mmCIF file of N, CA, C and O and ligand atoms in Angstrom:
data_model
loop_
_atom_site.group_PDB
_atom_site.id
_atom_site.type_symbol
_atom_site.label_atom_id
_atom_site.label_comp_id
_atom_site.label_asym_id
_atom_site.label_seq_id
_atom_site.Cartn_x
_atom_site.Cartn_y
_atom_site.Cartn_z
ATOM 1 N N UNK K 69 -11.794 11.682 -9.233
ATOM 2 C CA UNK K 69 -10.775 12.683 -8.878
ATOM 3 C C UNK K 69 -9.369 12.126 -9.098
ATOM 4 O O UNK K 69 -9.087 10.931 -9.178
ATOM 5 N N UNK K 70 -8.521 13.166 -9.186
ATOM 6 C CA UNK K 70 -7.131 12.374 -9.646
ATOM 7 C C UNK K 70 -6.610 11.626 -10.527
ATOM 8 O O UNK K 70 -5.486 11.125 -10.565
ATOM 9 N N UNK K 71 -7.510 11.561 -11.275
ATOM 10 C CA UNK K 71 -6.633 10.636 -12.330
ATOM 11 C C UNK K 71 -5.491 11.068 -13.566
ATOM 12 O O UNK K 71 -4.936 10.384 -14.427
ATOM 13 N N UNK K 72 -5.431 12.281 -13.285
ATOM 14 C CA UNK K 72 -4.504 13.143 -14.212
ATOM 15 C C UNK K 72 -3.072 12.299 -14.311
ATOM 16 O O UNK K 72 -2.587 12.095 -15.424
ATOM 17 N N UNK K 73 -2.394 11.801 -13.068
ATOM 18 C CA UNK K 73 -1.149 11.429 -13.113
ATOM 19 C C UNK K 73 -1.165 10.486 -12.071
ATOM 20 O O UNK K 73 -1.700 10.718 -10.987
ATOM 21 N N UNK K 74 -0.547 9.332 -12.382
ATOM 22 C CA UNK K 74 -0.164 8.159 -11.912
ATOM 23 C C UNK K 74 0.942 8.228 -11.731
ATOM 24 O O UNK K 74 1.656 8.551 -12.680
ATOM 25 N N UNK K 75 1.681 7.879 -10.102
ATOM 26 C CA UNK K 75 2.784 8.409 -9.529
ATOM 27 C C UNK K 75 3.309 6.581 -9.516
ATOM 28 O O UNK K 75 2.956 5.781 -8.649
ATOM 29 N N UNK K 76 4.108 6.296 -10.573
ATOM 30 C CA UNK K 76 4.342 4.897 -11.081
ATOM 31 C C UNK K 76 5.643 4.435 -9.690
ATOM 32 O O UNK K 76 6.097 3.292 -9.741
ATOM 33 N N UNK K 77 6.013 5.148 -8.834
ATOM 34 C CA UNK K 77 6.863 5.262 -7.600
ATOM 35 C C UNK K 77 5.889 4.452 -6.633
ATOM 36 O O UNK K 77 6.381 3.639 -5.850
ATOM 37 N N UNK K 78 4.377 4.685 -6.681
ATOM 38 C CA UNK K 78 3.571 4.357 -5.506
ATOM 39 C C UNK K 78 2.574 3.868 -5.658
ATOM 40 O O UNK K 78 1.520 4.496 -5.564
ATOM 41 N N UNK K 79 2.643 2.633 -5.931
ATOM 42 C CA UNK K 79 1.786 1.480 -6.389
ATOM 43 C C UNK K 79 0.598 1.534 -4.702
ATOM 44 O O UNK K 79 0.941 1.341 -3.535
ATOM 45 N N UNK K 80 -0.972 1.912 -5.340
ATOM 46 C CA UNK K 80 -1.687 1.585 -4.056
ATOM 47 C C UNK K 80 -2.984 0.940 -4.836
ATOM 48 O O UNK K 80 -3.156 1.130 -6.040
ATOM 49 N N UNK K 81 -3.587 0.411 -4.290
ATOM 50 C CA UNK K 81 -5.213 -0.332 -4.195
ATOM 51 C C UNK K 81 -6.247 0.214 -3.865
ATOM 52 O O UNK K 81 -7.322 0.020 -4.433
ATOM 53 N N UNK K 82 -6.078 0.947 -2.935
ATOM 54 C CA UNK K 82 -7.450 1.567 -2.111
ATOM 55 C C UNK K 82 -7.782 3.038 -3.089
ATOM 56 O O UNK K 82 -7.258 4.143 -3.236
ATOM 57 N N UNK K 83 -9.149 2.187 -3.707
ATOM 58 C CA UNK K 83 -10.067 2.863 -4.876
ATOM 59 C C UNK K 83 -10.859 3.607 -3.925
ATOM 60 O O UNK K 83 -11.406 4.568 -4.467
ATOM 61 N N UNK K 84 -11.003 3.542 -3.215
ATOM 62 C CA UNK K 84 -12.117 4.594 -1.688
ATOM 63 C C UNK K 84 -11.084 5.745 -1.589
ATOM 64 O O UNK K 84 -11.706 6.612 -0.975
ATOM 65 N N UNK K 85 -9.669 6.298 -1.895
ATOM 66 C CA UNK K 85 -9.050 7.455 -1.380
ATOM 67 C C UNK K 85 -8.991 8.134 -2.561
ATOM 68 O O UNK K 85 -8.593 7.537 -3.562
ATOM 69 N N UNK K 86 -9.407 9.597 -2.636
ATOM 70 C CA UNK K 86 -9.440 10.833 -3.594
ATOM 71 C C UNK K 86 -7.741 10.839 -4.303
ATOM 72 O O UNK K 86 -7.152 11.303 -5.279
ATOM 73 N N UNK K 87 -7.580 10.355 -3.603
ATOM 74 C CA UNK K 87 -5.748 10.571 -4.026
ATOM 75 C C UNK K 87 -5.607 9.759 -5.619
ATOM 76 O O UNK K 87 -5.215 10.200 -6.700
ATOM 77 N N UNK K 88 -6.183 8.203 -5.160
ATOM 78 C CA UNK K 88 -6.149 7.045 -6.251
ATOM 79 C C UNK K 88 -6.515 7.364 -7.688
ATOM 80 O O UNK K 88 -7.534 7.972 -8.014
ATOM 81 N N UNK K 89 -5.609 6.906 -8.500
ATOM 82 C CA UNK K 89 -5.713 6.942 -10.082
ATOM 83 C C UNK K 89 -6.739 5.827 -10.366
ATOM 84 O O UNK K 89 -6.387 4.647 -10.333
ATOM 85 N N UNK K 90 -8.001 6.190 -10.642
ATOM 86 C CA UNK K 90 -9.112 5.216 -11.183
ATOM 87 C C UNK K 90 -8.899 4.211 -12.041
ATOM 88 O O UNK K 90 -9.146 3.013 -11.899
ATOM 89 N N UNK K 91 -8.255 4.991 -13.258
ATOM 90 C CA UNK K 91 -7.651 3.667 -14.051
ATOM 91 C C UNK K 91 -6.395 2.813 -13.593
ATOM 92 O O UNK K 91 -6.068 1.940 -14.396
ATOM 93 N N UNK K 92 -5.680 2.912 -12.504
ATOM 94 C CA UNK K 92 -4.621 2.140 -12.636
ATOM 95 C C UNK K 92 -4.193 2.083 -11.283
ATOM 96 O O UNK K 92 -4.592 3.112 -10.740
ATOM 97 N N UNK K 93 -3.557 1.354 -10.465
ATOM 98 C CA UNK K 93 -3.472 0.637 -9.291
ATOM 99 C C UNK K 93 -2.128 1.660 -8.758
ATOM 100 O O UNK K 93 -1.149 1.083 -8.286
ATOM 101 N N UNK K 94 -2.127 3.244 -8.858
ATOM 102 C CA UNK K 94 -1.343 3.810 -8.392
ATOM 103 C C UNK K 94 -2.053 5.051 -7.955
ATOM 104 O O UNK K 94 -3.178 5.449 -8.255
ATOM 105 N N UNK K 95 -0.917 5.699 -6.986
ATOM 106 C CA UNK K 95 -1.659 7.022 -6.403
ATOM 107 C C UNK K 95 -1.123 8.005 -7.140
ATOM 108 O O UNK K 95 -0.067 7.868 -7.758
ATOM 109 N N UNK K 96 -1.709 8.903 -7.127
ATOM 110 C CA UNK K 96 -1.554 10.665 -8.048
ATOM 111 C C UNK K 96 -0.617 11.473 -7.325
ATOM 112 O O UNK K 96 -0.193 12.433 -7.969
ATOM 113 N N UNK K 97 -0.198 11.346 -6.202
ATOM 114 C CA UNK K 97 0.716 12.416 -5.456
ATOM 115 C C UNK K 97 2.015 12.247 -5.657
ATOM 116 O O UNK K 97 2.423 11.259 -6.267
ATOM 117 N N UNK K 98 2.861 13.210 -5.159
ATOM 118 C CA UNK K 98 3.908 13.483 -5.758
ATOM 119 C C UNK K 98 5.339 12.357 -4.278
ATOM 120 O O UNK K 98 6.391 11.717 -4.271
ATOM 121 N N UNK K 99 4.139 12.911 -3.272
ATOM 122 C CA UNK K 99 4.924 12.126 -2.123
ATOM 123 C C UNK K 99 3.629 11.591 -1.208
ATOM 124 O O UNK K 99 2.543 12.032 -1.585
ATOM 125 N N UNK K 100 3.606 10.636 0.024
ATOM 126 C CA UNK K 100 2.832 10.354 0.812
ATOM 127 C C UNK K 100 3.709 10.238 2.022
ATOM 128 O O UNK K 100 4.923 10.051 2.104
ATOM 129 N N UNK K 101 2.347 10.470 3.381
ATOM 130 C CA UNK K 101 2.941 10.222 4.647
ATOM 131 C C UNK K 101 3.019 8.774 5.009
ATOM 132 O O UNK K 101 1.886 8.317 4.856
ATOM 133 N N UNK K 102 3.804 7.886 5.402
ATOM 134 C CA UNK K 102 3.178 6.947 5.913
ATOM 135 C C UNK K 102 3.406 6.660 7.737
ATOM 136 O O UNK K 102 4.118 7.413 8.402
ATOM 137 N N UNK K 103 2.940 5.896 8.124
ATOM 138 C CA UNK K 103 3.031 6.461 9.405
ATOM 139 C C UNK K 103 2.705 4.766 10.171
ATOM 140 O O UNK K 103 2.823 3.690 9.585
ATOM 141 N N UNK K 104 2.149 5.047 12.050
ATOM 142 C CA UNK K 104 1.959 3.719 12.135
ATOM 143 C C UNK K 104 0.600 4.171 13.393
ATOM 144 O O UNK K 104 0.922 5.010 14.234
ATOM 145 N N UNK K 105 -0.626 3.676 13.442
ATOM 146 C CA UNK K 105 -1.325 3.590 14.655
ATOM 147 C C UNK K 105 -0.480 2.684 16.062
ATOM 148 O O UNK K 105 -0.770 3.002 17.216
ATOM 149 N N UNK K 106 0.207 1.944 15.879
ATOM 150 C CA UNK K 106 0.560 0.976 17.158
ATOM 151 C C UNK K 106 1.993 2.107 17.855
ATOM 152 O O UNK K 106 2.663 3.054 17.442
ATOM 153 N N UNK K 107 1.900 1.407 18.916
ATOM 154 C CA UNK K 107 3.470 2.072 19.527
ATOM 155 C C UNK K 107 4.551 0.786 19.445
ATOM 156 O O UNK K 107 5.639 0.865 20.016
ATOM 157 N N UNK K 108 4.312 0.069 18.987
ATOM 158 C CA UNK K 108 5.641 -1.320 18.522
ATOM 159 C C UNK K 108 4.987 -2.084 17.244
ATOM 160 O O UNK K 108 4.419 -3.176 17.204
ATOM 161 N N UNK K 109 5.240 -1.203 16.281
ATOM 162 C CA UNK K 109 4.647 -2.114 15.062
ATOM 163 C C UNK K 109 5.351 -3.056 14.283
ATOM 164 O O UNK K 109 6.401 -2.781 13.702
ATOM 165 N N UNK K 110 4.573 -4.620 14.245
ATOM 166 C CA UNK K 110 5.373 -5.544 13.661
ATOM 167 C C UNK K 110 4.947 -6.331 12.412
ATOM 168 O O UNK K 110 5.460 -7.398 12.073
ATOM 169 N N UNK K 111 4.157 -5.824 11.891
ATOM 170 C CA UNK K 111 3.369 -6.495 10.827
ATOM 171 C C UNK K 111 2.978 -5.332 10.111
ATOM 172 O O UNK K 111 2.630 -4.306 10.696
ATOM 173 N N UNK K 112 3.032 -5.476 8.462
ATOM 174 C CA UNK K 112 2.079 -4.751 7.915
ATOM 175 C C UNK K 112 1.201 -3.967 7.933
ATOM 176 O O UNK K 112 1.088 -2.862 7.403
ATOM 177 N N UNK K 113 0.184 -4.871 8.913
ATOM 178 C CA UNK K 113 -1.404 -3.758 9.049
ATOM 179 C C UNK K 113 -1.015 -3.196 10.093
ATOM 180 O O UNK K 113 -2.025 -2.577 10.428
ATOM 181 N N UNK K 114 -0.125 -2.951 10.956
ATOM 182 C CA UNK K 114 0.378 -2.353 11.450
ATOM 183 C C UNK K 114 0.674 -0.861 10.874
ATOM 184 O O UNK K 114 0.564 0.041 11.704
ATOM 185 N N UNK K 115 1.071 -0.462 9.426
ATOM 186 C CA UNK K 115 0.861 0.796 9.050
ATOM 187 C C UNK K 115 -0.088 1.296 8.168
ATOM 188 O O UNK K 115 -0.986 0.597 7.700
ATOM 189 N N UNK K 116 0.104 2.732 7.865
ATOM 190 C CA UNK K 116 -1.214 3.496 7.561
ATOM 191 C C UNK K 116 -0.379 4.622 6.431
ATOM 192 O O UNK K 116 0.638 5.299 6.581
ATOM 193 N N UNK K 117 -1.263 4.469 5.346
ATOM 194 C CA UNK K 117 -0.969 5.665 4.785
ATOM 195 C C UNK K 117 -1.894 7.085 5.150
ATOM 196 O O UNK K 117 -3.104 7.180 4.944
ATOM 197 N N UNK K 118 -1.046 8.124 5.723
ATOM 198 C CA UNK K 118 -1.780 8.934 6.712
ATOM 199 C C UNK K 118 -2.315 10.098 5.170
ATOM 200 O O UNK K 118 -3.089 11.017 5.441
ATOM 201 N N UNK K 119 -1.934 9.968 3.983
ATOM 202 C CA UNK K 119 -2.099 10.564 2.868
ATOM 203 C C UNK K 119 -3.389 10.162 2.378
ATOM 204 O O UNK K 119 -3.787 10.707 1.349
ATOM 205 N N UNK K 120 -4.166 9.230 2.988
ATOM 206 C CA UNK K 120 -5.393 8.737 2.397
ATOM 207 C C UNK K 120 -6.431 9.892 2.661
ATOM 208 O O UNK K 120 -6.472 10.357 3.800
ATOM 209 N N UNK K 121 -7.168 10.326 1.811
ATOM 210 C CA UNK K 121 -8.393 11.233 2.007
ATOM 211 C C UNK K 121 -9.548 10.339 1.736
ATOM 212 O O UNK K 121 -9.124 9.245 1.362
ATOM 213 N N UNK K 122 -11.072 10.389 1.789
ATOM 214 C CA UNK K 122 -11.653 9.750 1.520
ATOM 215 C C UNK K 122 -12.137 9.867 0.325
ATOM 216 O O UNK K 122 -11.967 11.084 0.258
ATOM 217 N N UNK K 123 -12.746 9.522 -0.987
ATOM 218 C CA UNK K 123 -13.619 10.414 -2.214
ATOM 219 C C UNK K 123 -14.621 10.900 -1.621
ATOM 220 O O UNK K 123 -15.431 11.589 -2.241
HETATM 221 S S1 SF4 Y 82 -2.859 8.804 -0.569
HETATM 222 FE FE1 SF4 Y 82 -2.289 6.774 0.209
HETATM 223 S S2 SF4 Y 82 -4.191 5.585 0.203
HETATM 224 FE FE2 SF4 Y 82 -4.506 7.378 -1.090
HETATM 225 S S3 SF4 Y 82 -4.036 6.669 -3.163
HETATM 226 FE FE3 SF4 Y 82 -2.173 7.583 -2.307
HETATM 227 S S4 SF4 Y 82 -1.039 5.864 -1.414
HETATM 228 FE FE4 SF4 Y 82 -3.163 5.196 -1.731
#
């Protein structure tokens, strides 16, 4: 799914989300949410792209 357009703005990895361009290490959308699970986030894994769907 998605691989029509590679949104060269939003470099992502995670090959598990419907969003992801198969061939190439970017996502297909035009914008994403990003967001945070913690209530004082200080690190990285600290956020979430809330735009992830699953395939
Ligand atoms: S929606 Fe988020 S997780 Fe999914 S490909 Fe785009 S940036 Fe990556």
């Amino acid at each position: 799914m998605s691989t029509e357009r590679a949104n060269k703005c939003i470099a992502c990895s995670v090959t598990n989300c419907t969003h992801h361009c198969c061939d190439s290490d970017f996502c297909s959308l035009d914008r994403i949410q990003v967001g945070t699970h913690e209530t004082d986030p200080t690190v990285d894994q600290c956020t979430d792209c809330q735009s992830f769907k699953m395939k």
